[in-house]
XYZ file of C-alpha atoms in Angstrom:
782
model
C 130.053 62.481 65.420
C 131.604 65.309 63.365
C 134.121 65.509 60.566
C 136.164 68.681 60.154
C 137.683 67.935 56.679
C 134.848 67.688 54.189
C 135.673 67.266 50.480
C 135.196 70.473 48.452
C 132.674 69.865 45.616
C 130.186 72.186 43.859
C 128.942 75.278 45.701
C 125.253 75.604 46.167
C 123.392 78.636 44.746
C 123.053 81.340 47.513
C 119.825 82.835 46.161
C 117.444 80.308 44.643
C 114.912 81.697 42.236
C 111.346 81.644 43.435
C 108.114 81.025 41.392
C 106.836 83.947 39.414
C 103.753 85.819 40.639
C 100.419 84.763 39.343
C 98.311 87.326 37.503
C 94.942 88.029 39.147
C 92.442 87.615 36.334
C 89.302 87.722 38.398
C 86.404 89.994 37.551
C 86.327 93.540 39.081
C 83.378 92.577 41.313
C 85.219 89.419 42.649
C 88.285 91.496 43.311
C 86.223 94.127 45.242
C 84.551 91.391 47.325
C 87.939 89.804 47.990
C 89.351 93.166 49.181
C 86.387 93.762 51.446
C 86.758 90.310 52.951
C 90.592 90.893 53.413
C 89.873 94.227 55.121
C 87.339 92.798 57.454
C 89.808 90.007 58.369
C 92.526 92.545 59.143
C 90.183 94.619 61.311
C 89.030 91.568 63.241
C 92.645 90.487 63.812
C 93.464 94.000 65.038
C 90.502 94.027 67.362
C 91.540 90.550 68.880
C 95.275 91.117 69.191
C 95.441 94.842 69.861
C 97.323 97.540 68.084
C 100.258 96.404 65.960
C 103.483 98.148 65.353
C 103.915 99.918 62.079
C 105.608 97.928 59.420
C 109.223 98.715 58.842
C 109.440 100.517 55.520
C 112.851 98.938 54.815
C 112.599 95.374 56.099
C 115.895 93.590 56.805
C 116.321 90.252 54.930
C 116.627 87.195 57.077
C 120.238 86.333 57.795
C 121.637 83.187 56.389
C 122.283 80.433 58.988
C 125.758 80.370 60.463
C 127.689 77.305 59.330
C 129.571 75.171 61.878
C 132.336 74.248 59.558
C 131.933 70.521 60.142
C 129.868 67.527 58.902
C 128.001 65.783 61.741
C 126.776 62.250 61.351
C 124.000 60.670 63.504
C 122.512 57.138 63.872
C 119.036 57.457 65.431
C 116.960 54.279 66.081
C 113.275 54.925 66.216
C 110.992 54.301 69.229
C 113.585 55.648 71.634
C 115.948 52.750 70.644
C 113.608 50.111 71.921
C 113.563 46.969 69.659
C 110.122 45.507 70.476
C 109.139 41.993 69.374
C 107.484 41.670 65.959
C 108.142 45.301 65.105
C 111.533 45.137 63.358
C 114.301 47.738 63.512
C 114.225 51.154 61.855
C 117.061 53.705 62.203
C 117.758 57.006 60.568
C 121.295 57.650 59.253
C 121.752 61.452 59.006
C 124.406 63.875 57.640
C 124.253 67.493 58.676
C 126.443 69.630 56.434
C 127.809 72.603 58.248
C 130.309 73.498 55.601
C 130.172 75.814 52.593
C 130.654 72.899 50.139
C 128.267 70.266 48.856
C 128.666 66.621 50.019
C 128.452 64.008 47.305
C 125.900 61.225 47.645
C 126.953 58.407 50.016
C 126.124 54.846 50.768
C 125.219 53.737 54.320
C 125.647 50.243 55.832
C 123.826 49.328 59.083
C 125.394 46.799 61.459
C 124.314 45.376 64.826
C 126.254 43.469 67.411
C 124.966 40.253 68.791
C 126.795 40.478 72.163
C 124.982 42.804 74.629
C 126.854 45.742 76.371
C 127.696 44.744 79.916
C 127.435 47.923 81.866
C 127.252 51.721 81.779
C 130.975 52.410 81.456
C 131.069 50.044 78.435
C 128.004 51.894 77.010
C 129.820 55.223 77.281
C 132.918 53.891 75.558
C 130.767 52.483 72.693
C 128.869 55.651 72.121
C 132.192 57.544 71.873
C 133.641 54.996 69.387
C 134.255 55.942 65.734
C 134.654 52.453 64.346
C 132.381 49.357 64.111
C 133.181 46.613 66.557
C 134.398 43.218 65.590
C 131.789 40.493 64.984
C 128.958 42.952 64.009
C 126.438 41.787 61.353
C 125.191 43.821 58.445
C 121.367 44.041 58.583
C 120.643 46.731 56.034
C 121.877 49.549 53.774
C 120.621 52.700 52.049
C 121.871 55.737 50.078
C 121.946 59.308 51.227
C 121.625 61.874 48.439
C 124.015 64.760 48.006
C 123.799 67.323 50.754
C 124.028 71.102 50.000
C 125.694 73.583 52.427
C 123.608 74.106 55.579
C 121.283 71.291 54.716
C 120.695 67.853 56.199
C 120.621 64.529 54.270
C 119.066 61.394 55.779
C 117.907 57.912 54.963
C 115.803 55.482 56.884
C 117.122 51.928 57.089
C 114.488 49.344 57.983
C 115.176 45.709 59.118
C 112.195 43.370 59.178
C 111.217 41.717 62.411
C 111.847 38.214 60.988
C 115.469 39.088 60.202
C 117.455 36.171 61.809
C 120.025 38.601 63.317
C 117.628 40.580 65.296
C 114.912 37.873 65.847
C 117.042 35.812 68.169
C 118.425 38.662 70.298
C 117.948 38.177 74.061
C 116.977 41.108 76.386
C 119.813 43.546 76.699
C 121.490 46.630 75.276
C 123.161 45.956 71.871
C 125.588 48.026 69.805
C 124.469 49.520 66.566
C 126.759 51.178 63.920
C 126.332 52.859 60.484
C 129.234 53.221 58.234
C 128.759 56.079 55.678
C 130.958 55.849 52.607
C 131.359 58.685 49.981
C 134.141 59.670 47.563
C 136.287 56.762 48.738
C 136.190 57.750 52.460
C 134.243 56.054 55.144
C 133.235 57.089 58.690
C 131.266 55.277 61.328
C 128.720 56.600 63.791
C 127.436 54.514 66.656
C 124.189 54.020 68.683
C 122.373 51.268 70.546
C 119.133 49.439 70.693
C 117.505 47.926 73.727
C 115.697 44.562 73.786
C 113.311 44.774 76.712
C 112.757 42.133 79.358
C 109.379 40.564 78.867
C 107.056 41.089 81.817
C 109.593 42.186 84.252
C 108.412 41.487 87.808
C 110.554 44.184 89.406
C 110.402 47.731 88.096
C 112.823 50.381 89.231
C 111.206 53.683 90.232
C 112.582 56.589 88.221
C 111.736 60.227 88.904
C 111.949 62.855 86.171
C 112.546 66.578 86.919
C 111.472 69.003 84.138
C 112.248 72.751 84.559
C 109.452 75.108 83.488
C 111.460 78.187 82.516
C 111.220 81.075 80.040
C 114.857 81.254 78.878
C 117.291 84.051 79.391
C 115.895 87.478 80.267
C 117.561 90.934 80.672
C 114.648 92.408 82.639
C 113.016 91.481 85.858
C 109.740 90.193 84.401
C 108.392 88.999 81.046
C 106.393 91.599 79.142
C 102.867 91.165 77.856
C 104.198 90.648 74.248
C 106.657 87.998 75.470
C 103.948 86.172 77.460
C 101.742 86.318 74.416
C 104.378 84.655 72.294
C 105.404 82.076 74.909
C 101.793 81.004 75.784
C 100.510 80.936 72.239
C 99.503 77.563 70.778
C 102.982 77.156 69.349
C 104.751 78.970 72.259
C 107.572 77.418 74.255
C 105.751 77.553 77.635
C 102.758 75.919 76.055
C 105.018 73.184 74.675
C 106.557 72.630 78.124
C 103.073 72.001 79.705
C 102.066 69.769 76.787
C 105.239 67.768 77.385
C 104.486 67.019 81.070
C 100.686 66.701 80.889
C 99.584 63.154 81.671
C 102.962 62.217 83.214
C 104.317 62.118 86.705
C 107.148 64.524 85.946
C 108.299 66.677 88.789
C 108.033 70.355 87.793
C 110.815 72.759 88.699
C 108.979 76.087 88.057
C 110.505 79.536 87.792
C 108.173 81.648 89.960
C 108.963 84.709 87.796
C 106.567 83.258 85.166
C 103.374 83.355 87.209
C 104.466 86.639 88.822
C 104.764 88.179 85.390
C 101.278 87.068 84.444
C 99.723 88.252 87.716
C 101.527 91.563 87.731
C 99.690 92.542 84.602
C 96.333 92.143 86.289
C 93.440 92.584 83.858
C 95.880 93.487 81.158
C 97.520 89.977 81.129
C 97.092 88.227 77.750
C 94.200 85.765 77.702
C 96.606 82.980 76.585
C 98.841 83.706 79.580
C 95.958 83.442 82.128
C 94.690 80.317 80.524
C 98.225 78.866 80.705
C 98.431 79.712 84.458
C 95.112 78.054 84.994
C 96.317 74.981 83.233
C 99.408 74.872 85.335
C 97.317 74.884 88.505
C 95.188 72.004 87.175
C 98.130 69.753 86.545
C 98.425 67.131 89.387
C 102.176 67.026 89.006
C 104.236 67.634 92.117
C 106.390 70.708 91.872
C 108.880 72.949 93.549
C 109.979 76.521 92.952
C 113.300 77.326 91.385
C 114.804 80.614 92.647
C 113.299 83.585 90.985
C 114.584 83.812 87.423
C 116.159 80.349 87.947
C 119.065 82.252 89.551
C 122.343 80.463 90.380
C 122.227 79.378 94.065
C 125.765 78.036 94.291
C 127.342 81.420 93.342
C 125.394 83.050 96.158
C 126.399 80.682 98.865
C 129.961 80.877 97.579
C 129.771 84.626 97.696
C 128.958 84.543 101.361
C 125.202 84.741 101.412
C 123.590 83.032 104.408
C 120.254 83.255 102.688
C 119.429 83.301 99.018
C 118.557 86.496 97.183
C 114.795 87.045 96.758
C 112.796 89.674 94.949
C 111.973 92.586 97.168
C 109.003 94.170 95.364
C 107.371 93.961 92.022
C 105.152 97.009 92.508
C 106.834 98.846 89.701
C 105.395 96.400 87.252
C 101.818 96.792 88.291
C 99.514 99.472 87.133
C 96.530 100.676 89.312
C 94.209 100.593 86.263
C 94.776 96.844 85.930
C 93.783 96.072 89.498
C 90.553 98.138 89.921
C 88.677 94.971 90.567
C 91.349 93.379 92.795
C 94.216 90.977 91.888
C 93.862 87.818 89.844
C 92.381 85.200 92.143
C 93.963 81.833 92.805
C 91.938 78.728 91.901
C 89.211 77.945 94.551
C 89.771 74.199 94.346
C 93.278 72.781 94.443
C 94.065 69.057 94.387
C 95.542 67.618 97.518
C 99.222 66.635 97.649
C 100.183 62.956 97.312
C 100.531 62.665 101.103
C 96.843 63.577 101.499
C 97.426 67.049 102.976
C 95.464 70.003 101.543
C 97.096 73.248 102.661
C 94.677 76.182 103.257
C 94.103 78.179 100.168
C 95.130 81.826 99.907
C 92.126 83.838 101.278
C 90.136 85.666 98.629
C 91.011 89.342 98.046
C 88.360 91.958 97.364
C 88.540 95.552 96.414
C 86.170 98.468 95.817
C 85.077 99.391 92.319
C 87.573 102.181 91.979
C 90.257 101.268 94.629
C 93.101 99.114 93.266
C 94.200 96.258 95.406
C 97.573 94.824 94.556
C 98.597 91.175 95.172
C 101.396 90.518 97.675
C 104.779 89.397 96.626
C 103.997 85.880 97.858
C 100.683 85.780 95.949
C 102.477 86.855 92.718
C 104.808 83.829 92.989
C 102.220 81.309 93.993
C 102.708 77.950 92.171
C 99.764 75.927 93.475
C 99.069 73.658 96.383
C 100.971 70.766 95.209
C 104.306 72.499 95.901
C 107.091 71.404 98.195
C 109.098 74.221 99.878
C 112.785 74.450 100.549
C 114.044 72.735 97.403
C 117.052 74.109 95.595
C 118.663 73.058 92.328
C 122.062 74.468 91.662
C 123.373 74.483 88.136
C 124.829 71.106 87.300
C 128.343 70.758 88.645
C 128.363 74.224 90.272
C 127.906 73.183 93.914
C 130.624 71.712 96.144
C 130.360 70.217 99.627
C 130.306 73.623 101.266
C 127.622 74.901 99.034
C 125.528 71.825 99.631
C 126.042 72.242 103.375
C 124.936 75.901 103.285
C 121.864 75.119 101.211
C 121.020 72.304 103.661
C 120.443 74.837 106.430
C 117.801 76.753 104.437
C 114.830 74.823 105.726
C 111.424 76.376 106.333
C 109.365 76.040 109.536
C 107.932 72.626 108.708
C 109.980 71.446 105.682
C 113.554 70.227 105.642
C 115.837 71.656 103.067
C 116.470 69.491 99.976
C 119.182 70.068 97.318
C 119.410 68.451 93.882
C 122.882 67.472 92.831
C 124.186 65.614 89.692
C 125.954 62.232 90.089
C 128.927 63.782 88.434
C 129.386 65.882 91.464
C 129.699 62.800 93.679
C 132.526 60.503 94.270
C 130.798 57.793 92.383
C 130.988 59.741 89.031
C 128.789 60.484 86.066
C 128.627 56.846 84.725
C 127.863 55.186 88.065
C 124.272 54.363 89.007
C 123.611 56.288 92.226
C 120.298 55.953 94.148
C 118.297 59.226 94.321
C 118.058 59.700 98.024
C 121.114 60.600 99.805
C 122.734 62.679 102.563
C 125.797 64.863 102.417
C 126.754 65.362 106.053
C 123.600 66.907 107.558
C 122.245 68.127 104.254
C 119.498 66.201 102.535
C 120.137 65.650 98.823
C 118.528 64.112 95.747
C 121.113 62.793 93.216
C 120.181 62.829 89.610
C 121.993 60.770 86.932
C 124.389 63.126 85.043
C 125.037 61.000 81.931
C 121.381 60.254 81.339
C 120.349 63.830 82.120
C 122.955 65.230 79.694
C 121.479 63.038 76.985
C 118.018 64.244 77.833
C 119.092 67.842 77.558
C 120.648 67.059 74.148
C 117.515 65.344 72.884
C 115.255 68.114 74.200
C 117.316 70.763 72.375
C 116.944 68.968 68.937
C 113.999 69.763 66.598
C 114.950 67.101 64.084
C 113.664 63.584 65.027
C 116.332 62.002 62.751
C 118.974 63.621 64.927
C 117.208 63.557 68.335
C 116.786 59.790 68.199
C 120.530 59.163 68.833
C 120.332 60.845 72.253
C 117.011 59.207 73.166
C 118.456 55.736 72.414
C 121.272 56.545 74.820
C 118.766 57.575 77.446
C 116.867 54.262 77.015
C 120.047 52.227 77.274
C 121.305 54.069 80.236
C 118.097 53.623 82.223
C 117.812 50.042 81.234
C 121.308 49.221 82.465
C 120.759 51.303 85.664
C 117.396 49.553 86.370
C 119.139 46.097 86.059
C 121.594 46.925 88.728
C 119.506 48.895 91.208
C 116.066 48.588 92.761
C 116.380 51.801 94.654
C 114.581 54.940 93.211
C 116.579 56.776 90.632
C 116.318 60.354 89.469
C 116.997 61.981 86.056
C 116.429 65.570 84.818
C 115.850 67.335 81.566
C 118.683 69.713 82.361
C 118.414 73.440 81.671
C 118.566 74.651 78.067
C 117.283 77.882 76.493
C 115.358 76.137 73.674
C 113.792 72.695 74.014
C 111.772 71.826 70.902
C 112.188 68.113 71.606
C 111.138 68.244 75.215
C 107.928 66.129 74.696
C 109.847 63.334 73.090
C 112.382 63.337 75.842
C 109.748 63.174 78.562
C 107.888 60.434 76.696
C 111.022 58.335 76.293
C 111.716 58.252 80.009
C 108.196 57.276 80.855
C 108.338 54.330 78.384
C 111.734 52.792 79.319
C 111.079 49.053 79.879
C 111.623 47.845 83.510
C 110.959 51.172 85.102
C 108.033 52.996 86.748
C 107.373 56.599 87.512
C 108.527 57.950 90.930
C 107.000 61.155 92.491
C 108.895 63.659 94.486
C 107.205 62.414 97.667
C 108.300 58.824 96.976
C 111.901 59.938 96.349
C 112.056 61.969 99.543
C 110.558 58.955 101.540
C 113.206 56.495 100.232
C 116.055 55.313 102.517
C 118.912 57.798 102.147
C 122.571 56.784 101.576
C 125.701 58.690 102.227
C 127.013 60.811 99.413
C 130.407 62.456 99.102
C 130.257 65.751 97.159
C 133.291 66.403 95.028
C 135.016 69.754 94.417
C 133.316 72.073 91.937
C 135.094 73.897 89.109
C 135.785 77.600 89.525
C 132.916 79.942 88.817
C 135.033 83.130 88.840
C 133.055 84.849 86.016
C 129.747 84.266 87.689
C 131.106 85.377 91.166
C 132.629 88.456 89.598
C 129.300 89.289 87.842
C 127.339 88.844 91.037
C 129.731 90.990 93.020
C 129.479 93.747 90.290
C 125.759 93.526 90.223
C 125.287 93.766 93.930
C 127.674 96.764 94.114
C 125.452 98.489 91.572
C 122.331 97.490 93.520
C 123.741 99.091 96.709
C 124.463 102.378 94.821
C 120.997 102.334 93.245
C 119.322 101.678 96.632
C 120.994 104.709 98.038
C 120.009 106.810 95.027
C 116.436 105.491 95.286
C 116.022 107.360 98.667
C 114.887 110.340 96.597
C 111.596 108.501 95.801
C 108.551 108.309 98.117
C 108.581 104.622 97.360
C 112.151 103.409 96.822
C 111.022 99.900 95.809
C 110.020 101.420 92.349
C 113.669 101.329 91.607
C 115.063 98.721 93.944
C 112.368 96.060 93.200
C 113.055 95.897 89.351
C 116.838 95.994 90.084
C 116.758 92.992 92.311
C 114.487 91.037 89.964
C 116.832 91.875 87.012
C 119.832 90.753 88.977
C 118.230 87.423 89.600
C 117.430 87.091 85.857
C 121.004 87.948 84.831
C 122.431 85.179 87.007
C 119.722 82.744 85.668
C 120.087 79.304 84.099
C 119.070 80.540 80.717
C 122.518 82.046 80.192
C 124.553 79.017 81.012
C 125.367 78.070 77.372
C 125.255 81.726 75.944
C 128.359 83.297 77.402
C 128.735 85.974 74.715
C 125.051 86.957 75.171
C 125.387 86.953 78.959
C 128.417 89.278 78.805
C 126.464 91.598 76.443
C 123.505 91.602 78.914
C 125.721 92.420 81.864
C 127.273 95.364 79.949
C 123.882 96.648 78.883
C 122.635 96.428 82.447
C 125.673 98.312 83.760
C 125.014 101.076 81.228
C 121.302 101.194 82.144
C 122.154 101.559 85.810
C 124.597 104.425 85.058
C 121.775 106.034 83.043
C 119.451 105.807 85.979
C 121.881 107.191 88.350
C 122.428 110.206 86.009
C 118.701 110.838 85.565
C 118.590 113.484 88.236
C 120.994 116.401 88.307
C 121.404 120.177 88.331
C 120.682 121.604 84.911
C 123.622 123.539 83.336
C 123.445 127.264 84.332
C 125.351 130.420 83.538
C 126.842 132.976 85.862
C 124.518 135.542 87.513
C 124.615 139.273 88.303
C 123.365 140.409 91.754
C 122.655 144.163 91.751
C 120.949 144.533 95.124
C 121.007 143.388 98.695
C 118.229 140.737 98.720
C 117.272 138.463 95.775
C 116.254 134.941 94.842
C 118.331 132.886 92.438
C 116.682 130.085 90.422
C 118.447 126.843 89.347
C 116.980 124.136 87.180
C 116.709 120.567 88.576
C 116.447 117.976 85.831
C 114.512 114.771 86.516
C 114.276 112.213 83.758
C 112.655 109.505 86.005
C 108.946 108.837 85.508
C 108.303 109.656 89.190
C 108.614 112.863 91.242
C 111.653 112.964 93.463
C 112.485 114.653 96.741
C 115.699 116.480 96.897
C 117.719 118.943 98.995
C 119.762 121.525 97.088
C 122.899 122.363 99.178
C 124.277 125.868 98.272
C 127.565 127.125 99.693
C 129.317 130.397 98.776
C 133.149 130.693 98.835
C 133.105 134.336 100.032
C 131.395 136.162 102.832
C 130.093 138.920 100.518
C 127.053 136.662 99.917
C 124.862 135.036 102.408
C 122.669 132.198 101.065
C 120.111 129.665 102.259
C 122.282 126.575 102.614
C 119.561 123.875 102.365
C 116.608 124.252 99.867
C 113.925 121.502 99.723
C 112.846 120.736 96.154
C 110.211 118.372 94.725
C 111.295 117.792 91.119
C 108.428 116.818 88.897
C 108.573 113.661 86.777
C 110.268 113.829 83.360
C 110.772 117.524 83.579
C 112.988 120.316 84.818
C 111.857 122.121 87.982
C 113.188 125.499 89.223
C 114.718 125.577 92.684
C 114.516 129.050 94.318
C 117.460 129.898 96.675
C 117.131 133.264 98.656
C 120.421 135.201 98.867
C 121.510 138.457 100.626
C 124.511 140.552 99.708
C 126.694 141.903 102.509
C 128.991 144.947 102.398
C 131.342 145.000 99.499
C 131.218 144.121 95.757
C 133.015 141.320 93.845
C 132.539 137.793 92.379
C 131.328 134.971 94.598
C 131.288 131.278 93.553
C 128.372 129.227 94.602
C 128.875 125.409 95.031
C 125.728 123.503 94.256
C 125.121 119.905 95.247
C 121.911 117.855 95.198
C 121.294 115.377 98.061
C 118.540 112.967 98.876
C 116.584 113.367 102.182
C 118.948 110.847 103.713
C 122.063 112.733 102.689
C 123.086 110.821 99.626
C 124.812 112.762 96.906
C 122.761 112.946 93.782
C 124.360 113.900 90.414
C 127.610 115.774 89.989
C 128.189 119.095 91.829
C 128.201 122.377 89.982
C 129.717 125.869 90.614
C 127.972 129.134 89.556
C 129.581 132.507 89.621
C 127.663 135.475 91.030
C 128.796 139.132 90.442
C 127.793 140.983 93.555
C 127.098 144.779 93.391
C 125.662 145.365 96.747
C 126.317 149.289 96.894
C 124.657 149.910 93.592
C 121.318 149.801 95.245
C 122.063 152.841 97.605
C 123.780 154.792 94.887
C 120.940 154.121 92.512
C 118.379 155.195 95.063
C 120.279 158.508 95.878
C 120.692 159.367 92.193
C 117.068 158.676 91.658
C 115.972 160.785 94.676
C 118.176 163.727 93.623
C 116.801 163.479 90.085
C 113.227 163.399 91.264
C 113.841 166.357 93.744
C 115.476 168.344 90.957
C 112.581 167.756 88.601
C 110.133 168.829 91.257
C 112.064 172.042 92.061
C 112.365 172.931 88.512
C 108.676 172.417 87.992
C 107.823 174.523 91.043
C 110.002 177.407 89.843
C 108.471 177.210 86.425
C 104.936 177.308 87.842
C 105.742 180.338 90.032
C 107.306 182.270 87.171
C 104.380 181.443 84.940
C 101.852 182.760 87.480
C 103.849 185.988 87.966
C 103.961 186.488 84.211
C 100.264 186.122 83.894
C 99.602 188.640 86.663
C 102.019 191.314 85.112
C 100.278 190.852 81.795
C 96.866 191.379 83.346
C 97.952 194.618 85.142
C 99.438 196.050 81.981
C 96.214 195.399 80.199
C 94.138 197.318 82.791
C 96.524 200.372 82.729
C 96.282 200.602 78.964
C 92.491 200.391 79.021
C 92.265 203.292 81.591
C 94.644 205.482 79.580
C 92.602 205.001 76.460
C 89.342 205.924 78.297
C 90.881 209.171 79.690
C 92.227 210.216 76.257
C 88.792 209.681 74.771
C 87.083 211.854 77.505
C 89.623 214.701 77.103
C 88.982 214.778 73.363
C 85.305 214.939 73.931
C 85.525 217.834 76.279
C 87.599 219.867 73.922
C 85.119 219.225 71.287
C 82.258 220.365 73.433
C 83.918 223.533 74.376
C 84.095 224.661 70.918
C 80.373 224.961 70.567
C 77.148 224.941 72.358
C 76.062 221.850 70.705
C 79.183 220.291 71.953
C 78.112 221.212 75.519
C 74.679 219.722 74.996
C 76.354 216.664 73.654
C 78.624 216.625 76.588
C 75.664 216.823 78.963
C 73.959 214.151 77.003
C 76.998 212.000 77.245
C 77.441 212.514 80.931
C 73.731 212.308 81.904
C 71.316 210.254 79.947
C 67.703 211.502 79.562
C 65.400 210.826 82.427
C 62.928 209.104 80.183
C 65.612 206.684 79.277
C 66.293 205.654 82.921
C 64.250 202.629 83.678
C 64.261 203.469 87.299
C 62.163 206.719 86.774
C 58.445 206.972 86.175
C 56.609 208.856 83.358
C 56.758 212.065 85.263
C 60.506 211.916 85.605
C 60.324 211.125 89.238
C 62.280 208.194 90.650
C 60.192 204.998 91.367
């Protein structure tokens, strides 16, 4: 119950003052020892948990809780609302203040009716009532202190077992009411208690379906960090297994969870692998939800003859994590309740350095105690056509089975409908809508003083159903993103008086009864989202043809689509729309990851050349491309198709040979990337090329003339230089002879003047014989 007009009182302080820090007065030695111990502890934690992210230098303060603007009141009997003999009655009266104002102290009066509630419709009317019924007897009272904004006030009212009002109650479901009075105003909140039948000879079988899911995801698989948090001692997946351990609950498991653990290979967190082993060891019967707990009804309504399945998870696996082969499945698996023991998956081996990856089926393996061909549409989402379509999706040896809520049948939510049924040719299991809704409410509550109200409604509903039907019944803890109260919800179902646990095998084996499926409300937003997601997937699949292994892109895309139409988003419309927008933007980014890098115009001064164009590839894998180049003018002849292998996360040069024809001018080249299958990749580009084809001949002619001129000039200079040297040598010889003749003439004249001159002349012309080395001592020649 909620009230939207609380009385304004005193505002609570928004920032309470904390205790002052204590001064460390220990001795220096003790402080040093403490520091060493702390450092060792930090190093040990780092070694166990791996490297941690650096602390944010400017941490953001925790946001204040969002207030609902209302005051909600709850009446929660303890023990699931069961009033057992000699134990008395205890109930919590609770006020949850969702306003910005304080609530004054109030007085609570507890009353109980002595006339049992007759049937389930009467139970629903009473739980929706806001006033106490006539003839109810007061059995206790207590005070609730003032409640500050955002806080919860509660009080426990206890009634002793020997109280005459409750002592004489016969078996049945009885109305309970608490009237809370404050500041002159009173409001009443209702609940029920159940007096069980002593030693009931007939017990109604009740099956309980519990989904094992990881909540909403925006990616195809959980990461190692997410798995570490979910499978920790206080993690949500651990709490789910704790809740069903030791019970006969039927597990509806999202196969994406074991797939995420196995895809990490040896890098999987230890807590995650232990969680998976524990899941195997549980004897509970189970079935697989669709991957990511995807909506099956929107698929059948969208025209799918078969449900979407993951295509490949190879992109999530690293070769280094599978050097010793994939994670093995348990060697010993318990037999199914029907006594059959399916053949285990054959062991896989690998060489010491050769990675061997698990198959898609092995990644999603849930254990031997799994029934195939079971589908569970979101509550109220499937109509008769959807159920008929799902009913055709049998496997080779297992008939298809569809879970539907009783609210989707002609009987209605408050009617007691046996679990086993048929809708036309489709086999169905009907789960009780009203009780399942209360179970979901209880599982989502972390406050026992609030959760008890829904648990009491569960007990009362099952007790009234069991009194009117001996056929097996089915309830479910319906989907919710957070379920801190799951364990209490499961325990309540298993302890309802007059019932016994029913397995999936027992429910399927029960006699079926005809069921009429009602029309389902419109799912236009989900249908539009699926249509948009599949259109993006088709575009991405075409784009992925540039990869050697296209599943590196298409596999994660399909897995992400299934997660985005998963059950975790049912009650988070705003978050779901944001996730769809983010995925659309991510797809656009991927499609734009490969393109022709911006380039400037080129000059071609020749007949033959090679033009280089950059190919940008932001993907983490190399891609195979064909660069299509087309000129708009016949002046330039180009290679039309150029094969390019663009390296990962880099820009690769594509070399395109070109040949200039006769004539000069500007030519535009149209560039377009295509995949090997012909798919356009990235936007086209145009590059201008200035062609100067005749410059090459002109340049060669000019160069030849220049070289010839230089050679001729050098030759002339050499000839002239040689002639000059010869003339100079001849002139020097003539001058030397003239000087000799002049000297001789002068000597002759001189000798003629005297006899001594003659002798000197003869001496000059003929040297003495004794001076000739060729003559002997006697003057004769030798």
